[in-house]
Coordinates of C-alpha atoms in Angstrom, one line a residue:
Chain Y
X1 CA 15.6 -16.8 -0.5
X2 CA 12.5 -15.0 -0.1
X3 CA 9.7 -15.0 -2.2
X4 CA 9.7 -11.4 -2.6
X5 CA 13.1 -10.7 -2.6
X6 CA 13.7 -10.0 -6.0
X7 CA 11.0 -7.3 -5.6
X8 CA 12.9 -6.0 -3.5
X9 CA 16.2 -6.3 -5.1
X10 CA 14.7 -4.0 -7.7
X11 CA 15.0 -1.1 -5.0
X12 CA 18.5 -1.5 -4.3
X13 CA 20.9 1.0 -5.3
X14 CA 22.0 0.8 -8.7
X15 CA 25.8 1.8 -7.5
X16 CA 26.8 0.0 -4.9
X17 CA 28.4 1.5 -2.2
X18 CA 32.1 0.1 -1.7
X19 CA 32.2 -2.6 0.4
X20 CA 32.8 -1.2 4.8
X21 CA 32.3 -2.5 7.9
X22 CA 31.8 -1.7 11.4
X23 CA 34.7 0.5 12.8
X24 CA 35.6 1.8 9.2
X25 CA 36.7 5.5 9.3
X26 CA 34.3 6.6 6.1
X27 CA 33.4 9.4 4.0
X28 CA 30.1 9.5 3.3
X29 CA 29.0 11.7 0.5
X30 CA 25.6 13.2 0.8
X31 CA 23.4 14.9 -1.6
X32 CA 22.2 18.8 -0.4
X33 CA 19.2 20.5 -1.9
X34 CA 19.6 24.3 -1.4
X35 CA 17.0 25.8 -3.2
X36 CA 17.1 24.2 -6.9
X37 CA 21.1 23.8 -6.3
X38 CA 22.5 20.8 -5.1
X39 CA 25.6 20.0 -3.5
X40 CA 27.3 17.3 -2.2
X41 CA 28.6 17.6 1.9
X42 CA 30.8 15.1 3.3
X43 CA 29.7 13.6 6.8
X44 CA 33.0 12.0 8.1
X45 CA 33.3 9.4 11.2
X46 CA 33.3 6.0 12.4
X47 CA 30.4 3.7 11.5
X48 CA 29.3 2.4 15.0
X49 CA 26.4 0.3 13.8
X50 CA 24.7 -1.6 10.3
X51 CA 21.1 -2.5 10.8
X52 CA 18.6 -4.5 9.1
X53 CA 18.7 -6.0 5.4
X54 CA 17.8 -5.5 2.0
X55 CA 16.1 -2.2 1.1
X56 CA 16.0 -0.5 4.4
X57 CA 19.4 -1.5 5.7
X58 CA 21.2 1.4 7.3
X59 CA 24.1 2.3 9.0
X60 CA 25.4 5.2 11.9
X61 CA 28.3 7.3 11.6
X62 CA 29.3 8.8 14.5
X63 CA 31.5 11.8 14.7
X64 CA 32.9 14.4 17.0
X65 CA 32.0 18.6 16.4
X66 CA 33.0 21.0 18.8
X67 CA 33.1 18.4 21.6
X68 CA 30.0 17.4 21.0
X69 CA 29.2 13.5 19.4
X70 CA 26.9 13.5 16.6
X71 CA 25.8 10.5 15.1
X72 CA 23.9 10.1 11.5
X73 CA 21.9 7.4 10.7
X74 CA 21.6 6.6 6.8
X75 CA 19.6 4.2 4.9
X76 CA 22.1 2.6 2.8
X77 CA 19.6 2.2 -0.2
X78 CA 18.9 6.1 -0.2
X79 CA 19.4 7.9 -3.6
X80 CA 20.5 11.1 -1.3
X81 CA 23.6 9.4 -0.7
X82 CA 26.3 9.9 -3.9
X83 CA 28.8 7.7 -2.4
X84 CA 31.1 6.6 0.5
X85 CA 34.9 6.5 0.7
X86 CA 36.4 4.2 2.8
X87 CA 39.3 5.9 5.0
X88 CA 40.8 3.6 7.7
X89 CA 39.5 0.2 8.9
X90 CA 39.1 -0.3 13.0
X91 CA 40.0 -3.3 15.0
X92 CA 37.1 -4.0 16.5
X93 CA 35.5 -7.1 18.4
X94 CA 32.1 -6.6 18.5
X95 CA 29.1 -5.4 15.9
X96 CA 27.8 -2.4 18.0
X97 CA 30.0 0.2 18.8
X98 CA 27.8 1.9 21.3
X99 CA 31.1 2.1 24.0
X100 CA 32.5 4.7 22.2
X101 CA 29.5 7.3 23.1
X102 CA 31.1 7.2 26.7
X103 CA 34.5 7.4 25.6
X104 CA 36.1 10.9 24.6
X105 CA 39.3 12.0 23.2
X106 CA 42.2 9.9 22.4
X107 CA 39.9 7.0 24.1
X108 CA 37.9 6.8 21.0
X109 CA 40.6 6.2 18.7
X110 CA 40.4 2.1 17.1
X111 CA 43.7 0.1 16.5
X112 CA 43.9 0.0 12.6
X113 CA 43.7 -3.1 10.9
X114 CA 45.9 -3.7 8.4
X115 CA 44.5 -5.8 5.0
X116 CA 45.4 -9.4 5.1
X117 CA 43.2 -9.8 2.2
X118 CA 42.8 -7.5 -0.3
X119 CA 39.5 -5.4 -0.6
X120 CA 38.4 -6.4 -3.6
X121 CA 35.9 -4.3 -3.9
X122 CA 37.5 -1.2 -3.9
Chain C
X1 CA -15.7 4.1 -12.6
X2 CA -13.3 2.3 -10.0
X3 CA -11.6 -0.4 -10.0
X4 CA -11.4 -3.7 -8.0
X5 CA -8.5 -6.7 -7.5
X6 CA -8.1 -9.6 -5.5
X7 CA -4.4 -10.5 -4.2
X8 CA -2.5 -11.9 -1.8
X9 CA -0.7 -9.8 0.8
X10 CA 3.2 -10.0 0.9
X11 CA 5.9 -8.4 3.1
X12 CA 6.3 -5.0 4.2
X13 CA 9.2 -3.2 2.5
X14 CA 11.2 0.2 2.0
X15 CA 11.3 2.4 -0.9
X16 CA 12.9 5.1 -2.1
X17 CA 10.5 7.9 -3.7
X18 CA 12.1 10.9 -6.3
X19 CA 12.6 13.0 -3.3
X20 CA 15.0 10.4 -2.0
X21 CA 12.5 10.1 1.3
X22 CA 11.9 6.2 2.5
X23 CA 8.3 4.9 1.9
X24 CA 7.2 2.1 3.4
X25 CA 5.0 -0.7 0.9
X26 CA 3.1 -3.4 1.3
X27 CA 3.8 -5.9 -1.7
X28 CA 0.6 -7.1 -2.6
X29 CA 0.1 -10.2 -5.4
X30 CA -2.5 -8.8 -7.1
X31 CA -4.2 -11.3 -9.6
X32 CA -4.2 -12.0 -12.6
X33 CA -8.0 -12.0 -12.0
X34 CA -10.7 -13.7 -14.2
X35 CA -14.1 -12.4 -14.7
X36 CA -16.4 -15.7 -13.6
X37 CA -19.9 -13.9 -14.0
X38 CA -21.5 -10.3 -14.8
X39 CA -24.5 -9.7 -12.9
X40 CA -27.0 -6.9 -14.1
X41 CA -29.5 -4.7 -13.0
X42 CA -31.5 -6.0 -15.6
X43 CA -31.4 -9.5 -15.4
X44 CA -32.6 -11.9 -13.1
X45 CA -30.2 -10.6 -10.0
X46 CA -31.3 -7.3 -10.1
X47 CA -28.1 -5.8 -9.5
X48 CA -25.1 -4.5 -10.7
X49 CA -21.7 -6.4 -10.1
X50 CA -18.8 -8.7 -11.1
X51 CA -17.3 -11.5 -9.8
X52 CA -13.8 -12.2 -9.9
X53 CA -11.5 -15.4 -9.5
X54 CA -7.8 -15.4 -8.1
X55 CA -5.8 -18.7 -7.7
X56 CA -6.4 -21.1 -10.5
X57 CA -6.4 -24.5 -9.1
X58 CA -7.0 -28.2 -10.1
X59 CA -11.1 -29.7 -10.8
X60 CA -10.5 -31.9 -7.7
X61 CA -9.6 -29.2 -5.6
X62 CA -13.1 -27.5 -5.3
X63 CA -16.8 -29.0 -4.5
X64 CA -18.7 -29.7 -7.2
X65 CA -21.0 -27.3 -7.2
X66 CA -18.6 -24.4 -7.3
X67 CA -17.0 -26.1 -10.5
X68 CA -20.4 -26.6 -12.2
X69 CA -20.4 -22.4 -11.6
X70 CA -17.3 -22.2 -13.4
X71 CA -18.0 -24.5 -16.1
X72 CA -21.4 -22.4 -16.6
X73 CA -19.5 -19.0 -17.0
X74 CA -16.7 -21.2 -19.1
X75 CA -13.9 -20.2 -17.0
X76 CA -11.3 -22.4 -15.4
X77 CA -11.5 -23.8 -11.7
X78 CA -10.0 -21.3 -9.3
X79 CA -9.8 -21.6 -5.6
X80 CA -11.2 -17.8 -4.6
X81 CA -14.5 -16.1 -5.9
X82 CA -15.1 -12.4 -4.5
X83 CA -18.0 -10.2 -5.9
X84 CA -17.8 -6.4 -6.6
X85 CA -20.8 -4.3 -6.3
X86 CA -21.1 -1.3 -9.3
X87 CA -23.7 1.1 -9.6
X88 CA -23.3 1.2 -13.5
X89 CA -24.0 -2.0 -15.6
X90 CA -20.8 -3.6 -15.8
X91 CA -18.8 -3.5 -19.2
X92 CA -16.5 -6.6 -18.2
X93 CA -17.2 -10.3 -19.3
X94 CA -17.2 -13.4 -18.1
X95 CA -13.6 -14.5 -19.3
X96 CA -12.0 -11.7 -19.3
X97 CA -8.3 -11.5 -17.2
X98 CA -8.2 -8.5 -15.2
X99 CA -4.4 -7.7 -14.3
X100 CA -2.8 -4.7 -11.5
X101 CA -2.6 -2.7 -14.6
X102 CA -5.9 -1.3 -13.5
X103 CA -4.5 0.8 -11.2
X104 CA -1.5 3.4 -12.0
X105 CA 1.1 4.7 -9.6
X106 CA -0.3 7.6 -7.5
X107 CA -3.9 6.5 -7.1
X108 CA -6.0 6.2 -3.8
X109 CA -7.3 2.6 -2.5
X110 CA -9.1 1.0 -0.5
X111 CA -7.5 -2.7 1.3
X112 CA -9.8 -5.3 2.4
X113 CA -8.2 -8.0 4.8
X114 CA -9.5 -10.3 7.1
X115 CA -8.1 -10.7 10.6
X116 CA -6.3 -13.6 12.4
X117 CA -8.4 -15.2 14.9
X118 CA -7.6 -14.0 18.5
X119 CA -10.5 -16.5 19.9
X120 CA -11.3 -15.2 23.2
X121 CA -9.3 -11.7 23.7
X122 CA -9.3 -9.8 26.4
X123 CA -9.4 -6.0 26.4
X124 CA -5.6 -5.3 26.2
X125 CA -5.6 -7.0 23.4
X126 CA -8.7 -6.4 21.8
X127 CA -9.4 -2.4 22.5
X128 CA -5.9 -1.7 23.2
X129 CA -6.5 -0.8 27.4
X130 CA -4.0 0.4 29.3
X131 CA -4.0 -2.2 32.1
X132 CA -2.1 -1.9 35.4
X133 CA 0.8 -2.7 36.5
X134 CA 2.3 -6.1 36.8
X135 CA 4.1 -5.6 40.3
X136 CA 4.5 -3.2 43.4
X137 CA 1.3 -4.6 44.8
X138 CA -1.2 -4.5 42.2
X139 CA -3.9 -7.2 42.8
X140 CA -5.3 -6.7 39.1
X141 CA -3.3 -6.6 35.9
X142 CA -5.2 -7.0 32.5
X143 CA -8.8 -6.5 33.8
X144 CA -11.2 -3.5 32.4
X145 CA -11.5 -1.6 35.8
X146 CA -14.5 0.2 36.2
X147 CA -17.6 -0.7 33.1
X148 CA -20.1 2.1 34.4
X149 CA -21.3 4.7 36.9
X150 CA -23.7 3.2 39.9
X151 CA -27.3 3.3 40.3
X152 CA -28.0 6.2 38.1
X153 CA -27.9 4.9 35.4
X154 CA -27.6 1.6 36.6
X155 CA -27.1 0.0 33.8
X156 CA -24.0 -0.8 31.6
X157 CA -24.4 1.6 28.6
X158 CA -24.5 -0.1 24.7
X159 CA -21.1 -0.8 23.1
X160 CA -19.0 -0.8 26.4
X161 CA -15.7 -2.3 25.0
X162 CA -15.0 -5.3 27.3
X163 CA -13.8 -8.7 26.2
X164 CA -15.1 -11.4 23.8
X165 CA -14.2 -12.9 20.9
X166 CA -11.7 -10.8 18.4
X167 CA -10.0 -11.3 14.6
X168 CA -11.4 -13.0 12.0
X169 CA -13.3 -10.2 10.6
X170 CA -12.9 -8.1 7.4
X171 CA -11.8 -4.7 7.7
X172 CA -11.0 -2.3 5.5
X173 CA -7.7 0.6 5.0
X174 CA -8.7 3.5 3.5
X175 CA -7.1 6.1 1.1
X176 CA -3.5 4.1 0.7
X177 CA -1.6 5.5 -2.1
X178 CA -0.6 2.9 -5.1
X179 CA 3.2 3.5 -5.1
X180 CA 4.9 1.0 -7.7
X181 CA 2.9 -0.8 -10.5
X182 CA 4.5 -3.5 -11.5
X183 CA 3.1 -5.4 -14.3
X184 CA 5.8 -7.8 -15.2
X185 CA 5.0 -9.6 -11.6
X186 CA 1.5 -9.0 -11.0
X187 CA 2.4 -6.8 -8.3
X188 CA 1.3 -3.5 -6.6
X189 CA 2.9 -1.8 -3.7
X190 CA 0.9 0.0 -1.6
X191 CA 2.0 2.5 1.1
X192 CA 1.3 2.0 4.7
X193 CA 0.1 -1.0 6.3
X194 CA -2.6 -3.6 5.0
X195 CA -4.6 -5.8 7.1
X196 CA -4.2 -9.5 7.9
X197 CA -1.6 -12.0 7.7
X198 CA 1.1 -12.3 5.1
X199 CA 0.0 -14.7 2.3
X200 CA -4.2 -13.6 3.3
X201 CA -6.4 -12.4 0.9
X202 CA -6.6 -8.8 0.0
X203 CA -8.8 -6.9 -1.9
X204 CA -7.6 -3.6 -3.6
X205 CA -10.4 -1.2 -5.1
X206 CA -10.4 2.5 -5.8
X207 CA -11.0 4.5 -2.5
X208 CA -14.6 5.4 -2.2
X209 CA -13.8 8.9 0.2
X210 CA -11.4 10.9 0.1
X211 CA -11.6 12.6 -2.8
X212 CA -9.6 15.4 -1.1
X213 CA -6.5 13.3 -1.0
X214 CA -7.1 12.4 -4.7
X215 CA -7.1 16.0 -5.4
X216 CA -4.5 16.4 -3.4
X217 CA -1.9 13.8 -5.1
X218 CA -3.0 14.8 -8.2
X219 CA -1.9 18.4 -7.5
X220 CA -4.7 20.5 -7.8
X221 CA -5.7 23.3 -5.5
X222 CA -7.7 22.5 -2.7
X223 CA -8.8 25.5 -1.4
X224 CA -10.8 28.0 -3.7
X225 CA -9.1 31.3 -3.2
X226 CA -11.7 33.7 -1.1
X227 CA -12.6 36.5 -3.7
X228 CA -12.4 39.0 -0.6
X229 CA -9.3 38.1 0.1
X230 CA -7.7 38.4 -3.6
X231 CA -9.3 41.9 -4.4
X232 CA -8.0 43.1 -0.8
X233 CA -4.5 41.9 -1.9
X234 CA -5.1 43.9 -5.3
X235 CA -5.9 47.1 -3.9
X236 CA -2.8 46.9 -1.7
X237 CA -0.7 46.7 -4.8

């Protein structure tokens, strides 16, 4: 462990996001500032890739609209982000999903995986 | 009256300000510090300033000499001794522990570092040049290309960047904001980056310019309104 690491542990979220992984269909529940409103919009897709540790770990979702791919990329630790929902969990090989950009349609689907151990963390 | 620190500097990280926007910090170790002298206008330096003292080590770990200056001033051996120039007489003594609470979240500072040593360094690496290319022919790859014009002037003009010796030095960041105070650890985080090495002395002290930025965090209105302007908008209404 780091020397500074607990300094940093002091930025992490408070409410931890439940536990996903690469090829996990997600939810991902962002906070929207509309004037003094704010509302919470749902970005929905695959996360392709997790980067980096600690307080300035992200991940990428990567969805279709309108035919065209559209990928997010959100720091995990960001207090604009209310939550994530884990949908469907994706067979996948390899910690980079950067193939599917040059798939489209029914190419881009991922075999499910099925739990052989139980999320415990929700 | 600013205020001054010595530290150590730690790892850049990420945080997370109220507008949810990433911010990236340097952690910097700052002190406790220990006053080890007060020097005065008055008396027989004939300036203004204090000296501080990070790192408390063992007797056997300094010279002699610099624990005899310790033992004069009655303050424990430490391993670093940096002095701070004031204009005003200073109201600190010797003894006294100065901590990061100095400083509160949202002020301006200045970081002092001191480089790694590069030894010898050519210009890529010292000035940042361009270079050429390293294949497709090119018979010359890191050199400075061209240092002057011919015989008028014929002469290489004063302060030509070329290569030489590089790092080491002490150079300053100015006007970094002081995001995260944290008193419990001894620890500030600064935004942006601070020089030298991870682990290298750093010295924190209020930023001595921009006062516009100062203004600027602290919300106040920069630009006085032009009178012309205002009475022009009244008539319209």
């Amino acid at each position: 462990m780091h020397k500074h690491d607990h300094i940093e542990k002091k930025h992490l979220r408070k409410d931890p996001l439940p536990k996903f992984t690469i090829g996990d269909t997600v939810d991902v529940l962002v906070k929207i500032v509309e004037g003094d409103k704010e509302r919470i919009q749902t970005f929905n897709g695959t996360v392709i890739a997790m980067r980096g540790r600690g307080a300035g770990e992200t991940f990428t979702v990567r969805r279709i609209v309108q035919d065209e791919g559209v990928e997010r990329i959100f720091p995990l630790n960001s207090p604009k982000i209310a939550g994530l929902k884990v949908k469907r969990s994706g067979k996948v090989r390899r910690a980079k999903l950067t193939y599917l950009r040059k798939r489209t349609g029914k190419a881009t689907r991922l075999v499910e995986r099925m739990n052989t151990t139980p999320n415990t963390s929700g | 009256m600013g205020h001054f620190i010595l530290g150590r500097k730690g790892r850049m990280i990420q945080v997370f300000n109220e507008a949810g926007q990433a911010v990236p910090v340097t952690i910097v170790e700052a002190g406790p510090c220990t006053v080890t002298q007060v020097k005065s206008a008055k008396g027989p330096d004939g300036y203004n300033a204090i000296q501080l003292a990070l790192d408390p080590v063992k007797e056997k770990s300094i010279s002699k000499p610099e624990l005899g200056h310790f033992k004069k001033n009655g303050v424990a051996a430490h391993r670093v001794i940096r002095e701070w120039r004031l204009e005003a007489e200073p109201s600190q003594k010797a003894g006294e522990v100065i901590n990061c609470t100095v400083f509160k979240a949202g002020d301006l500072v200045d970081a002092i570092g001191w480089l790694k040593g590069r030894g010898t360094a050519g210009v890529m690496k010292r000035h940042g040049f361009g270079g050429r290319p390293a294949s497709h022919g090119h018979m010359c790859h890191r050199r400075p290309g061209s240092i002057g014009m011919h015989s008028d002037p014929g002469r290489v003009f004063k302060g030509k960047k070329m290569a030489g010796h590089y790092g080491t030095t002490r150079q300053t960041t100015k006007n970094l904001e002081v995001v995260v105070v944290d008193e419990e650890n001894n620890l500030l985080l600064v935004k942006g980056a601070i020089p030298g090495p991870t682990g290298g002395l750093v010295c924190v002290q209020t930023a001595k310019t921009g006062v516009k930025k100062v203004k600027k965090a602290q919300g106040l209105d920069l630009k006085k309104k032009n009178p012309q302007k205002a009475s022009a908008a009244k008539g319209k209404k």
